[in-house]
Amino acid sequence: MGTALHAELELWLKKGIPPSSKILLDSGVLNYFPDPHTPGMATEEVFAFVIDGVAFYGYKDVEFGNTVFDLNTTGNLDFAKDEDALKNDE
C-alpha cells in the first residue's frame, strides 16, 4: 500500500494528477505539500555524497526552498512519529 500511495503523491506533485485513494483524499495530507508545478519545487531529485569513504545516495521525494519532504506512509499508526519526535529528528 505504501508504494502505491507514494506513487499517487508523486504523480500529484509532478504532474498534477489528483490521487484516487480515499485515504489520501480524506486525510487532508495534500494540504501539507506545495501545489503541483510550484516554481522552485523539485521532485525525485538524486542526492549523493561521501563521508569517510562511504558513499550515500538516494532520492529526495520533494524539495522546496529549504525543506525536503519524505513521502512515507504507515499502515499502523503505532509506528507513526509524534510531533516532538519529528521536530527533533528522532
mmCIF file of N, CA, C and O in Angstrom:
data_model
loop_
_atom_site.group_PDB
_atom_site.id
_atom_site.type_symbol
_atom_site.label_atom_id
_atom_site.label_comp_id
_atom_site.label_asym_id
_atom_site.label_seq_id
_atom_site.Cartn_x
_atom_site.Cartn_y
_atom_site.Cartn_z
ATOM 1 N N MET A 1 0.830 -1.190 0.000
ATOM 2 C CA MET A 1 0.000 0.000 0.000
ATOM 3 C C MET A 1 0.880 1.261 0.000
ATOM 4 O O MET A 1 0.575 2.226 -0.682
ATOM 5 N N GLY A 2 1.966 1.248 0.763
ATOM 6 C CA GLY A 2 2.828 2.419 0.857
ATOM 7 C C GLY A 2 3.399 2.828 -0.482
ATOM 8 O O GLY A 2 3.472 4.015 -0.808
ATOM 9 N N THR A 3 3.828 1.855 -1.285
ATOM 10 C CA THR A 3 4.402 2.154 -2.596
ATOM 11 C C THR A 3 3.356 2.778 -3.514
ATOM 12 O O THR A 3 3.643 3.730 -4.242
ATOM 13 N N ALA A 4 2.138 2.269 -3.444
ATOM 14 C CA ALA A 4 1.058 2.803 -4.285
ATOM 15 C C ALA A 4 0.713 4.235 -3.877
ATOM 16 O O ALA A 4 0.525 5.105 -4.739
ATOM 17 N N LEU A 5 0.652 4.501 -2.568
ATOM 18 C CA LEU A 5 0.346 5.859 -2.107
ATOM 19 C C LEU A 5 1.480 6.819 -2.472
ATOM 20 O O LEU A 5 1.230 7.955 -2.878
ATOM 21 N N HIS A 6 2.709 6.362 -2.344
ATOM 22 C CA HIS A 6 3.867 7.173 -2.734
ATOM 23 C C HIS A 6 3.759 7.543 -4.212
ATOM 24 O O HIS A 6 3.971 8.698 -4.593
ATOM 25 N N ALA A 7 3.413 6.569 -5.043
ATOM 26 C CA ALA A 7 3.291 6.818 -6.485
ATOM 27 C C ALA A 7 2.192 7.837 -6.770
ATOM 28 O O ALA A 7 2.355 8.717 -7.630
ATOM 29 N N GLU A 8 1.073 7.743 -6.054
ATOM 30 C CA GLU A 8 -0.017 8.706 -6.260
ATOM 31 C C GLU A 8 0.401 10.112 -5.859
ATOM 32 O O GLU A 8 0.119 11.083 -6.566
ATOM 33 N N LEU A 9 1.095 10.225 -4.717
ATOM 34 C CA LEU A 9 1.563 11.534 -4.276
ATOM 35 C C LEU A 9 2.586 12.111 -5.257
ATOM 36 O O LEU A 9 2.571 13.305 -5.568
ATOM 37 N N GLU A 10 3.453 11.255 -5.763
ATOM 38 C CA GLU A 10 4.456 11.698 -6.725
ATOM 39 C C GLU A 10 3.795 12.218 -8.003
ATOM 40 O O GLU A 10 4.160 13.274 -8.526
ATOM 41 N N LEU A 11 2.804 11.494 -8.502
ATOM 42 C CA LEU A 11 2.087 11.942 -9.706
ATOM 43 C C LEU A 11 1.360 13.264 -9.462
ATOM 44 O O LEU A 11 1.287 14.119 -10.345
ATOM 45 N N TRP A 12 0.815 13.421 -8.271
ATOM 46 C CA TRP A 12 0.132 14.665 -7.918
ATOM 47 C C TRP A 12 1.118 15.831 -7.958
ATOM 48 O O TRP A 12 0.865 16.864 -8.564
ATOM 49 N N LEU A 13 2.270 15.648 -7.323
ATOM 50 C CA LEU A 13 3.230 16.742 -7.228
ATOM 51 C C LEU A 13 3.944 17.018 -8.545
ATOM 52 O O LEU A 13 4.214 18.170 -8.875
ATOM 53 N N LYS A 14 4.255 15.963 -9.307
ATOM 54 C CA LYS A 14 4.998 16.140 -10.562
ATOM 55 C C LYS A 14 4.114 16.571 -11.726
ATOM 56 O O LYS A 14 4.510 17.395 -12.545
ATOM 57 N N LYS A 15 2.917 15.990 -11.793
ATOM 58 C CA LYS A 15 2.090 16.186 -12.988
ATOM 59 C C LYS A 15 0.710 16.761 -12.712
ATOM 60 O O LYS A 15 -0.060 16.996 -13.637
ATOM 61 N N GLY A 16 0.372 16.941 -11.429
ATOM 62 C CA GLY A 16 -0.938 17.489 -11.090
ATOM 63 C C GLY A 16 -2.072 16.501 -11.256
ATOM 64 O O GLY A 16 -3.231 16.895 -11.316
ATOM 65 N N ILE A 17 -1.760 15.194 -11.332
ATOM 66 C CA ILE A 17 -2.800 14.166 -11.453
ATOM 67 C C ILE A 17 -3.343 13.879 -10.056
ATOM 68 O O ILE A 17 -2.611 13.396 -9.189
ATOM 69 N N PRO A 18 -4.613 14.199 -9.802
ATOM 70 C CA PRO A 18 -5.169 14.020 -8.455
ATOM 71 C C PRO A 18 -5.132 12.565 -8.004
ATOM 72 O O PRO A 18 -5.378 11.662 -8.803
ATOM 73 N N PRO A 19 -4.826 12.344 -6.724
ATOM 74 C CA PRO A 19 -4.851 10.977 -6.192
ATOM 75 C C PRO A 19 -6.261 10.407 -6.250
ATOM 76 O O PRO A 19 -7.247 11.148 -6.199
ATOM 77 N N SER A 20 -6.342 9.088 -6.356
ATOM 78 C CA SER A 20 -7.652 8.432 -6.346
ATOM 79 C C SER A 20 -7.902 7.685 -5.039
ATOM 80 O O SER A 20 -9.031 7.301 -4.760
ATOM 81 N N SER A 21 -6.868 7.515 -4.230
ATOM 82 C CA SER A 21 -7.021 6.776 -2.973
ATOM 83 C C SER A 21 -7.824 7.595 -1.967
ATOM 84 O O SER A 21 -7.491 8.743 -1.682
ATOM 85 N N LYS A 22 -8.847 6.973 -1.435
ATOM 86 C CA LYS A 22 -9.709 7.626 -0.458
ATOM 87 C C LYS A 22 -8.909 8.124 0.743
ATOM 88 O O LYS A 22 -9.142 9.217 1.245
ATOM 89 N N ILE A 23 -7.942 7.338 1.176
ATOM 90 C CA ILE A 23 -7.163 7.723 2.357
ATOM 91 C C ILE A 23 -6.393 9.027 2.122
ATOM 92 O O ILE A 23 -6.291 9.864 3.004
ATOM 93 N N LEU A 24 -5.866 9.219 0.927
ATOM 94 C CA LEU A 24 -5.152 10.467 0.626
ATOM 95 C C LEU A 24 -6.115 11.640 0.510
ATOM 96 O O LEU A 24 -5.823 12.740 0.973
ATOM 97 N N LEU A 25 -7.255 11.409 -0.087
ATOM 98 C CA LEU A 25 -8.229 12.482 -0.278
ATOM 99 C C LEU A 25 -8.877 12.893 1.039
ATOM 100 O O LEU A 25 -9.087 14.074 1.294
ATOM 101 N N ASP A 26 -9.183 11.923 1.896
ATOM 102 C CA ASP A 26 -9.876 12.209 3.156
ATOM 103 C C ASP A 26 -8.954 12.699 4.263
ATOM 104 O O ASP A 26 -9.401 13.352 5.196
ATOM 105 N N SER A 27 -7.667 12.388 4.166
ATOM 106 C CA SER A 27 -6.750 12.701 5.263
ATOM 107 C C SER A 27 -6.353 14.174 5.315
ATOM 108 O O SER A 27 -5.888 14.652 6.348
ATOM 109 N N GLY A 28 -6.464 14.885 4.216
ATOM 110 C CA GLY A 28 -6.032 16.267 4.170
ATOM 111 C C GLY A 28 -4.528 16.421 3.995
ATOM 112 O O GLY A 28 -3.988 17.519 4.073
ATOM 113 N N VAL A 29 -3.827 15.314 3.740
ATOM 114 C CA VAL A 29 -2.366 15.343 3.641
ATOM 115 C C VAL A 29 -1.880 16.236 2.501
ATOM 116 O O VAL A 29 -0.800 16.823 2.591
ATOM 117 N N LEU A 30 -2.667 16.390 1.460
ATOM 118 C CA LEU A 30 -2.249 17.211 0.328
ATOM 119 C C LEU A 30 -2.045 18.668 0.731
ATOM 120 O O LEU A 30 -1.279 19.394 0.093
ATOM 121 N N ASN A 31 -2.697 19.088 1.806
ATOM 122 C CA ASN A 31 -2.553 20.461 2.284
ATOM 123 C C ASN A 31 -1.157 20.746 2.838
ATOM 124 O O ASN A 31 -0.798 21.904 3.036
ATOM 125 N N TYR A 32 -0.391 19.704 3.119
ATOM 126 C CA TYR A 32 0.941 19.875 3.705
ATOM 127 C C TYR A 32 2.047 19.991 2.658
ATOM 128 O O TYR A 32 3.204 20.185 3.001
ATOM 129 N N PHE A 33 1.703 19.844 1.401
ATOM 130 C CA PHE A 33 2.681 19.904 0.316
ATOM 131 C C PHE A 33 2.447 21.133 -0.544
ATOM 132 O O PHE A 33 1.321 21.639 -0.621
ATOM 133 N N PRO A 34 3.501 21.610 -1.217
ATOM 134 C CA PRO A 34 3.285 22.694 -2.189
ATOM 135 C C PRO A 34 2.340 22.226 -3.292
ATOM 136 O O PRO A 34 2.210 21.024 -3.546
ATOM 137 N N ASP A 35 1.680 23.163 -3.935
ATOM 138 C CA ASP A 35 0.815 22.823 -5.062
ATOM 139 C C ASP A 35 1.650 22.244 -6.204
ATOM 140 O O ASP A 35 2.822 22.597 -6.367
ATOM 141 N N PRO A 36 1.052 21.358 -6.997
ATOM 142 C CA PRO A 36 1.779 20.830 -8.163
ATOM 143 C C PRO A 36 2.288 21.976 -9.046
ATOM 144 O O PRO A 36 1.651 23.024 -9.147
ATOM 145 N N HIS A 37 3.419 21.760 -9.655
ATOM 146 C CA HIS A 37 4.030 22.725 -10.572
ATOM 147 C C HIS A 37 4.435 24.038 -9.899
ATOM 148 O O HIS A 37 4.585 25.056 -10.561
ATOM 149 N N THR A 38 4.600 24.031 -8.576
ATOM 150 C CA THR A 38 5.053 25.227 -7.877
ATOM 151 C C THR A 38 6.473 25.571 -8.338
ATOM 152 O O THR A 38 7.348 24.705 -8.314
ATOM 153 N N PRO A 39 6.700 26.807 -8.767
ATOM 154 C CA PRO A 39 8.059 27.182 -9.184
ATOM 155 C C PRO A 39 9.069 26.939 -8.059
ATOM 156 O O PRO A 39 8.801 27.247 -6.894
ATOM 157 N N GLY A 40 10.190 26.348 -8.407
ATOM 158 C CA GLY A 40 11.234 26.070 -7.426
ATOM 159 C C GLY A 40 11.106 24.732 -6.728
ATOM 160 O O GLY A 40 11.993 24.334 -5.976
ATOM 161 N N MET A 41 9.997 24.019 -6.946
ATOM 162 C CA MET A 41 9.819 22.712 -6.323
ATOM 163 C C MET A 41 10.456 21.644 -7.210
ATOM 164 O O MET A 41 10.288 21.645 -8.422
ATOM 165 N N ALA A 42 11.207 20.745 -6.594
ATOM 166 C CA ALA A 42 11.812 19.623 -7.316
ATOM 167 C C ALA A 42 11.299 18.325 -6.711
ATOM 168 O O ALA A 42 11.109 18.228 -5.500
ATOM 169 N N THR A 43 11.059 17.343 -7.569
ATOM 170 C CA THR A 43 10.591 16.037 -7.081
ATOM 171 C C THR A 43 11.518 14.938 -7.582
ATOM 172 O O THR A 43 12.027 14.986 -8.703
ATOM 173 N N GLU A 44 11.735 13.954 -6.714
ATOM 174 C CA GLU A 44 12.550 12.771 -7.033
ATOM 175 C C GLU A 44 13.943 13.133 -7.553
ATOM 176 O O GLU A 44 14.431 12.551 -8.513
ATOM 177 N N GLU A 45 14.579 14.095 -6.906
ATOM 178 C CA GLU A 45 15.935 14.503 -7.276
ATOM 179 C C GLU A 45 16.956 13.587 -6.594
ATOM 180 O O GLU A 45 16.815 13.249 -5.418
ATOM 181 N N VAL A 46 17.979 13.214 -7.315
ATOM 182 C CA VAL A 46 19.038 12.358 -6.782
ATOM 183 C C VAL A 46 19.949 13.168 -5.865
ATOM 184 O O VAL A 46 20.231 14.332 -6.131
ATOM 185 N N PHE A 47 20.370 12.543 -4.752
ATOM 186 C CA PHE A 47 21.425 13.142 -3.944
ATOM 187 C C PHE A 47 22.517 12.096 -3.754
ATOM 188 O O PHE A 47 22.264 10.898 -3.783
ATOM 189 N N ALA A 48 23.737 12.560 -3.593
ATOM 190 C CA ALA A 48 24.872 11.666 -3.374
ATOM 191 C C ALA A 48 25.972 12.434 -2.664
ATOM 192 O O ALA A 48 26.194 13.604 -2.939
ATOM 193 N N PHE A 49 26.612 11.764 -1.710
ATOM 194 C CA PHE A 49 27.747 12.356 -1.025
ATOM 195 C C PHE A 49 28.573 11.234 -0.412
ATOM 196 O O PHE A 49 28.124 10.099 -0.304
ATOM 197 N N VAL A 50 29.792 11.564 -0.021
ATOM 198 C CA VAL A 50 30.710 10.593 0.569
ATOM 199 C C VAL A 50 31.189 11.134 1.911
ATOM 200 O O VAL A 50 31.590 12.300 2.012
ATOM 201 N N ILE A 51 31.131 10.302 2.931
ATOM 202 C CA ILE A 51 31.644 10.638 4.261
ATOM 203 C C ILE A 51 32.605 9.538 4.677
ATOM 204 O O ILE A 51 32.219 8.356 4.716
ATOM 205 N N ASP A 52 33.829 9.908 4.977
ATOM 206 C CA ASP A 52 34.851 8.951 5.407
ATOM 207 C C ASP A 52 34.945 7.754 4.469
ATOM 208 O O ASP A 52 35.055 6.606 4.907
ATOM 209 N N GLY A 53 34.846 8.028 3.178
ATOM 210 C CA GLY A 53 34.990 6.976 2.182
ATOM 211 C C GLY A 53 33.744 6.144 1.951
ATOM 212 O O GLY A 53 33.756 5.217 1.145
ATOM 213 N N VAL A 54 32.664 6.449 2.642
ATOM 214 C CA VAL A 54 31.408 5.701 2.475
ATOM 215 C C VAL A 54 30.460 6.539 1.627
ATOM 216 O O VAL A 54 30.158 7.691 1.973
ATOM 217 N N ALA A 55 30.008 5.977 0.518
ATOM 218 C CA ALA A 55 29.105 6.690 -0.390
ATOM 219 C C ALA A 55 27.658 6.514 0.051
ATOM 220 O O ALA A 55 27.228 5.409 0.400
ATOM 221 N N PHE A 56 26.932 7.598 0.042
ATOM 222 C CA PHE A 56 25.498 7.613 0.337
ATOM 223 C C PHE A 56 24.801 8.189 -0.884
ATOM 224 O O PHE A 56 25.275 9.153 -1.479
ATOM 225 N N TYR A 57 23.669 7.617 -1.245
ATOM 226 C CA TYR A 57 22.902 8.163 -2.359
ATOM 227 C C TYR A 57 21.438 7.788 -2.188
ATOM 228 O O TYR A 57 21.101 6.867 -1.440
ATOM 229 N N GLY A 58 20.595 8.514 -2.854
ATOM 230 C CA GLY A 58 19.163 8.244 -2.788
ATOM 231 C C GLY A 58 18.407 9.310 -3.544
ATOM 232 O O GLY A 58 18.955 9.997 -4.407
ATOM 233 N N TYR A 59 17.150 9.442 -3.193
ATOM 234 C CA TYR A 59 16.274 10.418 -3.833
ATOM 235 C C TYR A 59 15.585 11.257 -2.765
ATOM 236 O O TYR A 59 15.138 10.731 -1.754
ATOM 237 N N LYS A 60 15.505 12.561 -3.026
ATOM 238 C CA LYS A 60 14.697 13.447 -2.200
ATOM 239 C C LYS A 60 13.314 13.447 -2.844
ATOM 240 O O LYS A 60 13.174 13.837 -4.005
ATOM 241 N N ASP A 61 12.316 13.002 -2.108
ATOM 242 C CA ASP A 61 10.978 12.914 -2.693
ATOM 243 C C ASP A 61 10.506 14.276 -3.195
ATOM 244 O O ASP A 61 10.071 14.407 -4.329
ATOM 245 N N VAL A 62 10.580 15.280 -2.339
ATOM 246 C CA VAL A 62 10.168 16.630 -2.717
ATOM 247 C C VAL A 62 11.101 17.611 -2.021
ATOM 248 O O VAL A 62 11.355 17.495 -0.824
ATOM 249 N N GLU A 63 11.581 18.595 -2.765
ATOM 250 C CA GLU A 63 12.385 19.659 -2.178
ATOM 251 C C GLU A 63 11.805 20.992 -2.617
ATOM 252 O O GLU A 63 11.537 21.211 -3.799
ATOM 253 N N PHE A 64 11.583 21.857 -1.636
ATOM 254 C CA PHE A 64 11.027 23.173 -1.911
ATOM 255 C C PHE A 64 11.662 24.156 -0.941
ATOM 256 O O PHE A 64 11.488 24.041 0.268
ATOM 257 N N GLY A 65 12.422 25.085 -1.470
ATOM 258 C CA GLY A 65 13.139 26.011 -0.598
ATOM 259 C C GLY A 65 14.140 25.244 0.253
ATOM 260 O O GLY A 65 14.907 24.433 -0.256
ATOM 261 N N ASN A 66 14.096 25.464 1.546
ATOM 262 C CA ASN A 66 14.987 24.776 2.484
ATOM 263 C C ASN A 66 14.350 23.536 3.095
ATOM 264 O O ASN A 66 14.842 23.019 4.102
ATOM 265 N N THR A 67 13.256 23.067 2.529
ATOM 266 C CA THR A 67 12.522 21.944 3.104
ATOM 267 C C THR A 67 12.546 20.748 2.165
ATOM 268 O O THR A 67 12.320 20.887 0.968
ATOM 269 N N VAL A 68 12.819 19.570 2.737
ATOM 270 C CA VAL A 68 12.737 18.313 1.991
ATOM 271 C C VAL A 68 11.602 17.500 2.602
ATOM 272 O O VAL A 68 11.552 17.303 3.814
ATOM 273 N N PHE A 69 10.689 17.069 1.758
ATOM 274 C CA PHE A 69 9.546 16.259 2.193
ATOM 275 C C PHE A 69 9.818 14.801 1.854
ATOM 276 O O PHE A 69 10.345 14.495 0.786
ATOM 277 N N ASP A 70 9.438 13.918 2.750
ATOM 278 C CA ASP A 70 9.557 12.484 2.518
ATOM 279 C C ASP A 70 8.145 11.919 2.412
ATOM 280 O O ASP A 70 7.321 12.136 3.300
ATOM 281 N N LEU A 71 7.856 11.237 1.352
ATOM 282 C CA LEU A 71 6.503 10.732 1.102
ATOM 283 C C LEU A 71 6.301 9.352 1.736
ATOM 284 O O LEU A 71 5.926 8.403 1.072
ATOM 285 N N ASN A 72 6.539 9.254 3.027
ATOM 286 C CA ASN A 72 6.342 7.980 3.721
ATOM 287 C C ASN A 72 4.918 7.859 4.228
ATOM 288 O O ASN A 72 4.276 8.847 4.572
ATOM 289 N N THR A 73 4.444 6.635 4.276
ATOM 290 C CA THR A 73 3.132 6.340 4.847
ATOM 291 C C THR A 73 3.300 5.179 5.811
ATOM 292 O O THR A 73 4.328 4.506 5.829
ATOM 293 N N THR A 74 2.290 4.950 6.628
ATOM 294 C CA THR A 74 2.315 3.812 7.534
ATOM 295 C C THR A 74 0.940 3.168 7.556
ATOM 296 O O THR A 74 -0.077 3.850 7.481
ATOM 297 N N GLY A 75 0.938 1.868 7.639
ATOM 298 C CA GLY A 75 -0.317 1.138 7.740
ATOM 299 C C GLY A 75 -0.748 0.955 9.182
ATOM 300 O O GLY A 75 -1.829 0.463 9.456
ATOM 301 N N ASN A 76 0.110 1.353 10.117
ATOM 302 C CA ASN A 76 -0.182 1.178 11.528
ATOM 303 C C ASN A 76 0.280 2.434 12.262
ATOM 304 O O ASN A 76 1.475 2.721 12.319
ATOM 305 N N LEU A 77 -0.648 3.165 12.837
ATOM 306 C CA LEU A 77 -0.298 4.420 13.499
ATOM 307 C C LEU A 77 0.561 4.230 14.743
ATOM 308 O O LEU A 77 1.131 5.192 15.261
ATOM 309 N N ASP A 78 0.698 2.991 15.226
ATOM 310 C CA ASP A 78 1.616 2.733 16.338
ATOM 311 C C ASP A 78 3.053 3.053 15.950
ATOM 312 O O ASP A 78 3.895 3.309 16.807
ATOM 313 N N PHE A 79 3.351 3.025 14.650
ATOM 314 C CA PHE A 79 4.700 3.310 14.175
ATOM 315 C C PHE A 79 4.888 4.771 13.769
ATOM 316 O O PHE A 79 5.991 5.176 13.428
ATOM 317 N N ALA A 80 3.827 5.550 13.780
ATOM 318 C CA ALA A 80 3.916 6.951 13.371
ATOM 319 C C ALA A 80 4.635 7.766 14.437
ATOM 320 O O ALA A 80 4.435 7.560 15.637
ATOM 321 N N LYS A 81 5.496 8.682 14.012
ATOM 322 C CA LYS A 81 6.205 9.552 14.948
ATOM 323 C C LYS A 81 5.297 10.705 15.357
ATOM 324 O O LYS A 81 4.524 11.211 14.553
ATOM 325 N N ASP A 82 5.425 11.100 16.627
ATOM 326 C CA ASP A 82 4.639 12.245 17.075
ATOM 327 C C ASP A 82 5.369 13.538 16.703
ATOM 328 O O ASP A 82 6.501 13.533 16.222
ATOM 329 N N GLU A 83 4.714 14.658 16.955
ATOM 330 C CA GLU A 83 5.249 15.955 16.532
ATOM 331 C C GLU A 83 6.621 16.238 17.148
ATOM 332 O O GLU A 83 7.527 16.726 16.472
ATOM 333 N N ASP A 84 6.813 15.913 18.419
ATOM 334 C CA ASP A 84 8.101 16.165 19.067
ATOM 335 C C ASP A 84 9.212 15.326 18.451
ATOM 336 O O ASP A 84 10.326 15.810 18.250
ATOM 337 N N ALA A 85 8.930 14.060 18.155
ATOM 338 C CA ALA A 85 9.935 13.206 17.548
ATOM 339 C C ALA A 85 10.334 13.720 16.162
ATOM 340 O O ALA A 85 11.496 13.707 15.800
ATOM 341 N N LEU A 86 9.364 14.205 15.407
ATOM 342 C CA LEU A 86 9.666 14.741 14.095
ATOM 343 C C LEU A 86 10.500 16.022 14.175
ATOM 344 O O LEU A 86 11.440 16.219 13.420
ATOM 345 N N LYS A 87 10.158 16.879 15.128
ATOM 346 C CA LYS A 87 10.894 18.132 15.283
ATOM 347 C C LYS A 87 12.343 17.870 15.679
ATOM 348 O O LYS A 87 13.239 18.613 15.307
ATOM 349 N N ASN A 88 12.563 16.827 16.459
ATOM 350 C CA ASN A 88 13.909 16.521 16.958
ATOM 351 C C ASN A 88 14.627 15.473 16.141
ATOM 352 O O ASN A 88 15.679 14.982 16.538
ATOM 353 N N ASP A 89 14.047 15.099 14.981
ATOM 354 C CA ASP A 89 14.669 14.146 14.065
ATOM 355 C C ASP A 89 15.039 12.843 14.747
ATOM 356 O O ASP A 89 16.144 12.339 14.626
ATOM 357 N N GLU A 90 14.117 12.308 15.535
ATOM 358 C CA GLU A 90 14.363 11.044 16.242
ATOM 359 C C GLU A 90 13.946 9.857 15.416
ATOM 360 O O GLU A 90 12.977 9.844 14.764
#
